[in-house]
Every structure is written in structure tokens, then in C-alpha cells.
JSON list of C-alpha atoms in Angstrom, two decimals:
[
{"chain": "A", "resi": 1, "resn": "UNK", "atom": "CA", "xyz": [-18.33, 27.60, -13.72]},
{"chain": "A", "resi": 2, "resn": "UNK", "atom": "CA", "xyz": [-16.96, 24.57, -11.98]},
{"chain": "A", "resi": 3, "resn": "UNK", "atom": "CA", "xyz": [-16.20, 21.10, -13.89]},
{"chain": "A", "resi": 4, "resn": "UNK", "atom": "CA", "xyz": [-14.18, 18.19, -13.24]},
{"chain": "A", "resi": 5, "resn": "UNK", "atom": "CA", "xyz": [-13.19, 18.07, -16.92]},
{"chain": "A", "resi": 6, "resn": "UNK", "atom": "CA", "xyz": [-13.05, 21.65, -18.13]},
{"chain": "A", "resi": 7, "resn": "UNK", "atom": "CA", "xyz": [-12.21, 20.90, -21.69]},
{"chain": "A", "resi": 8, "resn": "UNK", "atom": "CA", "xyz": [-15.30, 18.44, -21.89]},
{"chain": "A", "resi": 9, "resn": "UNK", "atom": "CA", "xyz": [-17.69, 21.29, -20.10]},
{"chain": "A", "resi": 10, "resn": "UNK", "atom": "CA", "xyz": [-16.68, 23.68, -23.11]},
{"chain": "A", "resi": 11, "resn": "UNK", "atom": "CA", "xyz": [-17.00, 21.38, -26.19]},
{"chain": "A", "resi": 12, "resn": "UNK", "atom": "CA", "xyz": [-19.68, 19.46, -27.74]},
{"chain": "A", "resi": 13, "resn": "UNK", "atom": "CA", "xyz": [-19.70, 15.65, -27.46]},
{"chain": "A", "resi": 14, "resn": "UNK", "atom": "CA", "xyz": [-17.48, 15.31, -30.62]},
{"chain": "A", "resi": 15, "resn": "UNK", "atom": "CA", "xyz": [-15.04, 17.63, -29.48]},
{"chain": "A", "resi": 16, "resn": "UNK", "atom": "CA", "xyz": [-14.84, 15.98, -25.81]},
{"chain": "A", "resi": 17, "resn": "UNK", "atom": "CA", "xyz": [-13.91, 12.64, -27.72]},
{"chain": "A", "resi": 18, "resn": "UNK", "atom": "CA", "xyz": [-11.30, 14.33, -29.88]},
{"chain": "A", "resi": 19, "resn": "UNK", "atom": "CA", "xyz": [-9.83, 16.02, -26.77]},
{"chain": "A", "resi": 20, "resn": "UNK", "atom": "CA", "xyz": [-9.95, 13.02, -24.83]},
{"chain": "A", "resi": 21, "resn": "UNK", "atom": "CA", "xyz": [-8.32, 11.05, -27.59]},
{"chain": "A", "resi": 22, "resn": "UNK", "atom": "CA", "xyz": [-5.43, 13.52, -27.90]},
{"chain": "A", "resi": 23, "resn": "UNK", "atom": "CA", "xyz": [-4.86, 13.59, -24.29]},
{"chain": "A", "resi": 24, "resn": "UNK", "atom": "CA", "xyz": [-4.68, 9.74, -24.05]},
{"chain": "A", "resi": 25, "resn": "UNK", "atom": "CA", "xyz": [-2.45, 9.75, -27.12]},
{"chain": "A", "resi": 26, "resn": "UNK", "atom": "CA", "xyz": [0.07, 12.37, -25.29]},
{"chain": "A", "resi": 27, "resn": "UNK", "atom": "CA", "xyz": [-0.14, 10.10, -22.07]},
{"chain": "A", "resi": 28, "resn": "UNK", "atom": "CA", "xyz": [0.73, 7.04, -24.07]},
{"chain": "A", "resi": 29, "resn": "UNK", "atom": "CA", "xyz": [3.57, 8.50, -26.18]},
{"chain": "A", "resi": 30, "resn": "UNK", "atom": "CA", "xyz": [5.06, 10.01, -22.88]},
{"chain": "A", "resi": 31, "resn": "UNK", "atom": "CA", "xyz": [4.76, 6.65, -20.96]},
{"chain": "A", "resi": 32, "resn": "UNK", "atom": "CA", "xyz": [6.41, 5.06, -23.77]},
{"chain": "A", "resi": 33, "resn": "UNK", "atom": "CA", "xyz": [9.30, 7.53, -23.52]},
{"chain": "A", "resi": 34, "resn": "UNK", "atom": "CA", "xyz": [9.41, 7.13, -19.83]},
{"chain": "A", "resi": 35, "resn": "UNK", "atom": "CA", "xyz": [9.63, 3.45, -20.04]},
{"chain": "A", "resi": 36, "resn": "UNK", "atom": "CA", "xyz": [12.37, 3.24, -22.61]},
{"chain": "A", "resi": 37, "resn": "UNK", "atom": "CA", "xyz": [14.55, 5.87, -21.03]},
{"chain": "A", "resi": 38, "resn": "UNK", "atom": "CA", "xyz": [14.13, 4.22, -17.33]},
{"chain": "A", "resi": 39, "resn": "UNK", "atom": "CA", "xyz": [15.28, 0.99, -18.91]},
{"chain": "A", "resi": 40, "resn": "UNK", "atom": "CA", "xyz": [18.18, 2.47, -20.65]},
{"chain": "A", "resi": 41, "resn": "UNK", "atom": "CA", "xyz": [19.11, 4.24, -17.32]},
{"chain": "A", "resi": 42, "resn": "UNK", "atom": "CA", "xyz": [18.97, 0.92, -15.47]},
{"chain": "A", "resi": 43, "resn": "UNK", "atom": "CA", "xyz": [20.94, -0.71, -18.56]},
{"chain": "A", "resi": 44, "resn": "UNK", "atom": "CA", "xyz": [23.61, 1.79, -18.17]},
{"chain": "A", "resi": 45, "resn": "UNK", "atom": "CA", "xyz": [23.75, 1.02, -14.43]},
{"chain": "A", "resi": 46, "resn": "UNK", "atom": "CA", "xyz": [24.18, -2.52, -14.74]},
{"chain": "A", "resi": 47, "resn": "UNK", "atom": "CA", "xyz": [26.92, -1.98, -17.41]},
{"chain": "A", "resi": 48, "resn": "UNK", "atom": "CA", "xyz": [28.76, 0.40, -14.84]},
{"chain": "A", "resi": 49, "resn": "UNK", "atom": "CA", "xyz": [28.21, -1.22, -11.46]},
{"chain": "A", "resi": 50, "resn": "UNK", "atom": "CA", "xyz": [28.96, -5.09, -10.89]},
{"chain": "A", "resi": 51, "resn": "UNK", "atom": "CA", "xyz": [25.97, -5.38, -8.48]},
{"chain": "A", "resi": 52, "resn": "UNK", "atom": "CA", "xyz": [23.52, -4.76, -11.12]},
{"chain": "A", "resi": 53, "resn": "UNK", "atom": "CA", "xyz": [25.30, -6.53, -13.70]},
{"chain": "A", "resi": 54, "resn": "UNK", "atom": "CA", "xyz": [22.29, -8.60, -15.11]},
{"chain": "A", "resi": 55, "resn": "UNK", "atom": "CA", "xyz": [20.42, -5.30, -15.87]},
{"chain": "A", "resi": 56, "resn": "UNK", "atom": "CA", "xyz": [23.43, -4.50, -18.22]},
{"chain": "A", "resi": 57, "resn": "UNK", "atom": "CA", "xyz": [22.71, -7.45, -20.52]},
{"chain": "A", "resi": 58, "resn": "UNK", "atom": "CA", "xyz": [21.36, -6.08, -24.06]},
{"chain": "A", "resi": 59, "resn": "UNK", "atom": "CA", "xyz": [19.11, -8.57, -25.84]},
{"chain": "A", "resi": 60, "resn": "UNK", "atom": "CA", "xyz": [20.36, -8.62, -29.46]},
{"chain": "A", "resi": 61, "resn": "UNK", "atom": "CA", "xyz": [17.13, -10.27, -30.74]},
{"chain": "A", "resi": 62, "resn": "UNK", "atom": "CA", "xyz": [14.77, -7.67, -29.38]},
{"chain": "A", "resi": 63, "resn": "UNK", "atom": "CA", "xyz": [17.41, -5.01, -29.49]},
{"chain": "A", "resi": 64, "resn": "UNK", "atom": "CA", "xyz": [16.64, -3.86, -26.10]},
{"chain": "A", "resi": 65, "resn": "UNK", "atom": "CA", "xyz": [17.62, -4.08, -22.33]},
{"chain": "A", "resi": 66, "resn": "UNK", "atom": "CA", "xyz": [15.17, -6.77, -21.64]},
{"chain": "A", "resi": 67, "resn": "UNK", "atom": "CA", "xyz": [16.19, -7.54, -18.01]},
{"chain": "A", "resi": 68, "resn": "UNK", "atom": "CA", "xyz": [16.00, -3.68, -17.25]},
{"chain": "A", "resi": 69, "resn": "UNK", "atom": "CA", "xyz": [12.39, -3.46, -18.58]},
{"chain": "A", "resi": 70, "resn": "UNK", "atom": "CA", "xyz": [11.28, -6.62, -16.70]},
{"chain": "A", "resi": 71, "resn": "UNK", "atom": "CA", "xyz": [12.88, -5.24, -13.39]},
{"chain": "A", "resi": 72, "resn": "UNK", "atom": "CA", "xyz": [11.36, -1.84, -14.08]},
{"chain": "A", "resi": 73, "resn": "UNK", "atom": "CA", "xyz": [8.02, -3.25, -14.78]},
{"chain": "A", "resi": 74, "resn": "UNK", "atom": "CA", "xyz": [7.93, -5.32, -11.57]},
{"chain": "A", "resi": 75, "resn": "UNK", "atom": "CA", "xyz": [9.06, -2.51, -9.25]},
{"chain": "A", "resi": 76, "resn": "UNK", "atom": "CA", "xyz": [6.57, -0.22, -11.17]},
{"chain": "A", "resi": 77, "resn": "UNK", "atom": "CA", "xyz": [3.89, -2.61, -10.52]},
{"chain": "A", "resi": 78, "resn": "UNK", "atom": "CA", "xyz": [4.61, -3.22, -6.72]},
{"chain": "A", "resi": 79, "resn": "UNK", "atom": "CA", "xyz": [4.91, 0.74, -6.48]},
{"chain": "A", "resi": 80, "resn": "UNK", "atom": "CA", "xyz": [1.24, 1.03, -7.84]},
{"chain": "A", "resi": 81, "resn": "UNK", "atom": "CA", "xyz": [0.02, -1.76, -5.54]},
{"chain": "A", "resi": 82, "resn": "UNK", "atom": "CA", "xyz": [1.63, -0.47, -2.59]},
{"chain": "A", "resi": 83, "resn": "UNK", "atom": "CA", "xyz": [0.40, 3.14, -3.23]},
{"chain": "A", "resi": 84, "resn": "UNK", "atom": "CA", "xyz": [-2.90, 2.14, -4.15]},
{"chain": "A", "resi": 85, "resn": "UNK", "atom": "CA", "xyz": [-3.36, 3.95, -7.51]},
{"chain": "A", "resi": 86, "resn": "UNK", "atom": "CA", "xyz": [-1.48, 5.38, -10.43]},
{"chain": "A", "resi": 87, "resn": "UNK", "atom": "CA", "xyz": [-2.75, 8.75, -9.19]},
{"chain": "A", "resi": 88, "resn": "UNK", "atom": "CA", "xyz": [-0.88, 8.40, -5.92]},
{"chain": "A", "resi": 89, "resn": "UNK", "atom": "CA", "xyz": [2.35, 7.16, -7.51]},
{"chain": "A", "resi": 90, "resn": "UNK", "atom": "CA", "xyz": [2.36, 10.42, -9.75]},
{"chain": "A", "resi": 91, "resn": "UNK", "atom": "CA", "xyz": [1.57, 12.52, -6.46]},
{"chain": "A", "resi": 92, "resn": "UNK", "atom": "CA", "xyz": [4.47, 10.66, -4.60]},
{"chain": "A", "resi": 93, "resn": "UNK", "atom": "CA", "xyz": [6.96, 10.80, -7.24]},
{"chain": "A", "resi": 94, "resn": "UNK", "atom": "CA", "xyz": [6.34, 14.42, -8.37]},
{"chain": "A", "resi": 95, "resn": "UNK", "atom": "CA", "xyz": [8.59, 16.07, -5.70]},
{"chain": "A", "resi": 96, "resn": "UNK", "atom": "CA", "xyz": [11.48, 13.64, -6.35]},
{"chain": "A", "resi": 97, "resn": "UNK", "atom": "CA", "xyz": [11.33, 14.10, -9.93]},
{"chain": "A", "resi": 98, "resn": "UNK", "atom": "CA", "xyz": [11.49, 17.97, -9.70]},
{"chain": "A", "resi": 99, "resn": "UNK", "atom": "CA", "xyz": [14.18, 17.67, -7.14]},
{"chain": "A", "resi": 100, "resn": "UNK", "atom": "CA", "xyz": [16.19, 15.67, -9.70]},
{"chain": "A", "resi": 101, "resn": "UNK", "atom": "CA", "xyz": [15.52, 18.43, -12.35]},
{"chain": "A", "resi": 102, "resn": "UNK", "atom": "CA", "xyz": [16.46, 20.98, -9.82]},
{"chain": "A", "resi": 103, "resn": "UNK", "atom": "CA", "xyz": [20.07, 18.93, -9.40]},
{"chain": "A", "resi": 104, "resn": "UNK", "atom": "CA", "xyz": [20.55, 19.08, -13.12]},
{"chain": "A", "resi": 105, "resn": "UNK", "atom": "CA", "xyz": [19.74, 22.78, -13.23]},
{"chain": "A", "resi": 106, "resn": "UNK", "atom": "CA", "xyz": [22.26, 23.55, -10.49]},
{"chain": "A", "resi": 107, "resn": "UNK", "atom": "CA", "xyz": [24.98, 21.37, -12.27]},
{"chain": "A", "resi": 108, "resn": "UNK", "atom": "CA", "xyz": [24.87, 24.03, -15.18]},
{"chain": "A", "resi": 109, "resn": "UNK", "atom": "CA", "xyz": [26.21, 26.57, -12.37]},
{"chain": "A", "resi": 110, "resn": "UNK", "atom": "CA", "xyz": [28.44, 24.23, -10.81]},
{"chain": "A", "resi": 111, "resn": "UNK", "atom": "CA", "xyz": [30.16, 23.10, -13.99]},
{"chain": "A", "resi": 112, "resn": "UNK", "atom": "CA", "xyz": [30.58, 26.62, -15.10]},
{"chain": "A", "resi": 113, "resn": "UNK", "atom": "CA", "xyz": [31.98, 27.74, -11.84]},
{"chain": "A", "resi": 114, "resn": "UNK", "atom": "CA", "xyz": [34.56, 24.73, -11.54]},
{"chain": "A", "resi": 115, "resn": "UNK", "atom": "CA", "xyz": [35.48, 24.94, -15.09]},
{"chain": "A", "resi": 116, "resn": "UNK", "atom": "CA", "xyz": [35.51, 28.55, -16.26]},
{"chain": "A", "resi": 117, "resn": "UNK", "atom": "CA", "xyz": [37.74, 28.03, -19.32]},
{"chain": "A", "resi": 118, "resn": "UNK", "atom": "CA", "xyz": [36.00, 25.14, -20.78]},
{"chain": "A", "resi": 119, "resn": "UNK", "atom": "CA", "xyz": [34.95, 25.03, -24.29]},
{"chain": "A", "resi": 120, "resn": "UNK", "atom": "CA", "xyz": [31.28, 25.42, -24.68]},
{"chain": "A", "resi": 121, "resn": "UNK", "atom": "CA", "xyz": [29.79, 24.28, -27.94]},
{"chain": "A", "resi": 122, "resn": "UNK", "atom": "CA", "xyz": [26.39, 25.07, -26.50]},
{"chain": "A", "resi": 123, "resn": "UNK", "atom": "CA", "xyz": [25.58, 28.12, -24.95]},
{"chain": "A", "resi": 124, "resn": "UNK", "atom": "CA", "xyz": [22.75, 28.55, -22.18]},
{"chain": "A", "resi": 125, "resn": "UNK", "atom": "CA", "xyz": [20.32, 31.26, -23.66]},
{"chain": "A", "resi": 126, "resn": "UNK", "atom": "CA", "xyz": [20.49, 34.34, -21.33]},
{"chain": "A", "resi": 127, "resn": "UNK", "atom": "CA", "xyz": [22.72, 32.47, -18.80]},
{"chain": "A", "resi": 128, "resn": "UNK", "atom": "CA", "xyz": [22.46, 32.75, -15.77]},
{"chain": "A", "resi": 129, "resn": "UNK", "atom": "CA", "xyz": [18.80, 34.12, -15.82]},
{"chain": "A", "resi": 130, "resn": "UNK", "atom": "CA", "xyz": [17.15, 30.96, -17.54]},
{"chain": "A", "resi": 131, "resn": "UNK", "atom": "CA", "xyz": [18.95, 28.54, -15.50]},
{"chain": "A", "resi": 132, "resn": "UNK", "atom": "CA", "xyz": [18.12, 30.55, -12.44]},
{"chain": "A", "resi": 133, "resn": "UNK", "atom": "CA", "xyz": [14.39, 30.44, -13.16]},
{"chain": "A", "resi": 134, "resn": "UNK", "atom": "CA", "xyz": [14.22, 26.96, -13.90]},
{"chain": "A", "resi": 135, "resn": "UNK", "atom": "CA", "xyz": [16.01, 26.14, -10.65]},
{"chain": "A", "resi": 136, "resn": "UNK", "atom": "CA", "xyz": [13.60, 28.53, -8.73]},
{"chain": "A", "resi": 137, "resn": "UNK", "atom": "CA", "xyz": [10.77, 26.83, -10.55]},
{"chain": "A", "resi": 138, "resn": "UNK", "atom": "CA", "xyz": [12.04, 23.42, -9.48]},
{"chain": "A", "resi": 139, "resn": "UNK", "atom": "CA", "xyz": [12.17, 24.44, -5.80]},
{"chain": "A", "resi": 140, "resn": "UNK", "atom": "CA", "xyz": [8.53, 25.77, -5.94]},
{"chain": "A", "resi": 141, "resn": "UNK", "atom": "CA", "xyz": [7.27, 22.47, -7.42]},
{"chain": "A", "resi": 142, "resn": "UNK", "atom": "CA", "xyz": [9.43, 20.42, -5.03]},
{"chain": "A", "resi": 143, "resn": "UNK", "atom": "CA", "xyz": [7.80, 22.41, -2.18]},
{"chain": "A", "resi": 144, "resn": "UNK", "atom": "CA", "xyz": [4.32, 22.12, -3.84]},
{"chain": "A", "resi": 145, "resn": "UNK", "atom": "CA", "xyz": [4.69, 18.19, -3.86]},
{"chain": "A", "resi": 146, "resn": "UNK", "atom": "CA", "xyz": [5.80, 18.17, -0.09]},
{"chain": "A", "resi": 147, "resn": "UNK", "atom": "CA", "xyz": [2.74, 20.41, 0.71]},
{"chain": "A", "resi": 148, "resn": "UNK", "atom": "CA", "xyz": [0.35, 18.50, -1.18]},
{"chain": "A", "resi": 149, "resn": "UNK", "atom": "CA", "xyz": [1.13, 15.01, 0.31]},
{"chain": "A", "resi": 150, "resn": "UNK", "atom": "CA", "xyz": [4.00, 15.12, 2.86]},
{"chain": "A", "resi": 151, "resn": "UNK", "atom": "CA", "xyz": [3.62, 11.38, 3.70]},
{"chain": "A", "resi": 152, "resn": "UNK", "atom": "CA", "xyz": [3.63, 9.97, 0.14]},
{"chain": "A", "resi": 153, "resn": "UNK", "atom": "CA", "xyz": [6.56, 12.19, -0.85]},
{"chain": "A", "resi": 154, "resn": "UNK", "atom": "CA", "xyz": [8.52, 11.09, 2.14]},
{"chain": "A", "resi": 155, "resn": "UNK", "atom": "CA", "xyz": [8.03, 7.71, 1.29]},
{"chain": "A", "resi": 156, "resn": "UNK", "atom": "CA", "xyz": [9.33, 8.40, -2.06]},
{"chain": "A", "resi": 157, "resn": "UNK", "atom": "CA", "xyz": [12.41, 10.24, -0.76]},
{"chain": "A", "resi": 158, "resn": "UNK", "atom": "CA", "xyz": [13.20, 7.54, 1.43]},
{"chain": "A", "resi": 159, "resn": "UNK", "atom": "CA", "xyz": [13.44, 4.98, -1.32]},
{"chain": "A", "resi": 160, "resn": "UNK", "atom": "CA", "xyz": [15.86, 7.35, -2.97]},
{"chain": "A", "resi": 161, "resn": "UNK", "atom": "CA", "xyz": [17.78, 7.71, 0.38]},
{"chain": "A", "resi": 162, "resn": "UNK", "atom": "CA", "xyz": [17.87, 3.87, 0.63]},
{"chain": "A", "resi": 163, "resn": "UNK", "atom": "CA", "xyz": [19.38, 3.46, -2.73]},
{"chain": "A", "resi": 164, "resn": "UNK", "atom": "CA", "xyz": [22.02, 6.17, -1.66]},
{"chain": "A", "resi": 165, "resn": "UNK", "atom": "CA", "xyz": [22.85, 4.23, 1.51]},
{"chain": "A", "resi": 166, "resn": "UNK", "atom": "CA", "xyz": [23.16, 0.88, -0.35]},
{"chain": "A", "resi": 167, "resn": "UNK", "atom": "CA", "xyz": [25.63, 2.57, -2.71]},
{"chain": "A", "resi": 168, "resn": "UNK", "atom": "CA", "xyz": [27.58, 3.86, 0.04]},
{"chain": "A", "resi": 169, "resn": "UNK", "atom": "CA", "xyz": [27.78, 0.85, 2.25]},
{"chain": "A", "resi": 170, "resn": "UNK", "atom": "CA", "xyz": [28.29, -1.57, -0.54]},
{"chain": "A", "resi": 171, "resn": "UNK", "atom": "CA", "xyz": [30.62, 0.56, -2.46]},
{"chain": "A", "resi": 172, "resn": "UNK", "atom": "CA", "xyz": [28.93, -0.57, -5.53]},
{"chain": "A", "resi": 173, "resn": "UNK", "atom": "CA", "xyz": [32.32, -0.11, -7.40]},
{"chain": "A", "resi": 174, "resn": "UNK", "atom": "CA", "xyz": [32.57, 0.12, -11.19]},
{"chain": "A", "resi": 175, "resn": "UNK", "atom": "CA", "xyz": [33.01, -2.79, -13.10]},
{"chain": "A", "resi": 176, "resn": "UNK", "atom": "CA", "xyz": [36.55, -3.16, -14.50]},
{"chain": "A", "resi": 177, "resn": "UNK", "atom": "CA", "xyz": [36.58, -3.06, -18.29]}
]
């Protein structure tokens, strides 16, 4: 049996509405977390680097980084408009996101190798097997994203590379506190 919405094909009409509602709720809660986390990252960037100081302003009245939220909203909207759909943005960014997760996974190995004697208040369960499996999964997902849409993925990686070039050319030095 083939269906565009497998859960809907297996459930009665009432169940389809419930499953659709749960999926919508999960998507909205994830989107909320991603928006807030992204703005907090931009806020920290603004606090650390003078080129982005406007992003580091905290709005006490709203208890949030309003400038960072606005900039994030503008760039996100532009990205969706240029890509043509939210689905394409998701496809284009998947490989880049998993690449960053790969870097996080690799950092566990790097920090443990560089500072073998450091106190580790939290131990990675089944180290090094779990981090290795995580990194291997990330590599698989990066490759899958590249294979699925090479052009879109390259476009997204080029944005990341342009940011790296900007930081290296303009030296975006840390603010003096």
C-alpha cells in the first residue's frame, strides 16, 4: 500500500485529525524552540563581537533579544522567498545542520584527547562508542543531504563559508569588556 500520509491511511477520520493536530503541535513547539535558541545565539554573538553589537541588545521590557529576533525573522523570510518554499529551506539546510552536529560530536573526542586529565563531571555513556556512532550518523546524514539536493546544499554551505570569510577578513575581534 502506498500513501502520501501513511498515518492518515491507517486511521479513521477522527484519528487523522488527532494525528494531524499532534504533528502540528510538535512542529510549532520545535519551531518556537529553534526561533528562541537562534535569537539567543545571535544575541551572544552581538555581545562578543563589536560588528554585531546591535544584536547583543537585550530588551528589558520584553525580556528578550528583540533586535536578534527581528534580524533572524528578516533573514529567515528572505531565505524562504529565495528558496521558493519552506520545504526547500528544510532540504537545503539539513546537511549544514548535521555538519554542525558532527563538529559537536567530534569536539568530544578532541577535548578528551587534548586534556586527558581534566575533571569530567559528566561521563559520556559507553564512550567512545556512542559518540562514534553519533558522528557516523551525522556523516551519513550530511552525505544524504548532499545527494538529495546538491545545488541547494551547496548554496547553504556557501552562505556558511561567506560568514567564515567575513570573520577572517574583518577579524571581527571580541569586544573589550
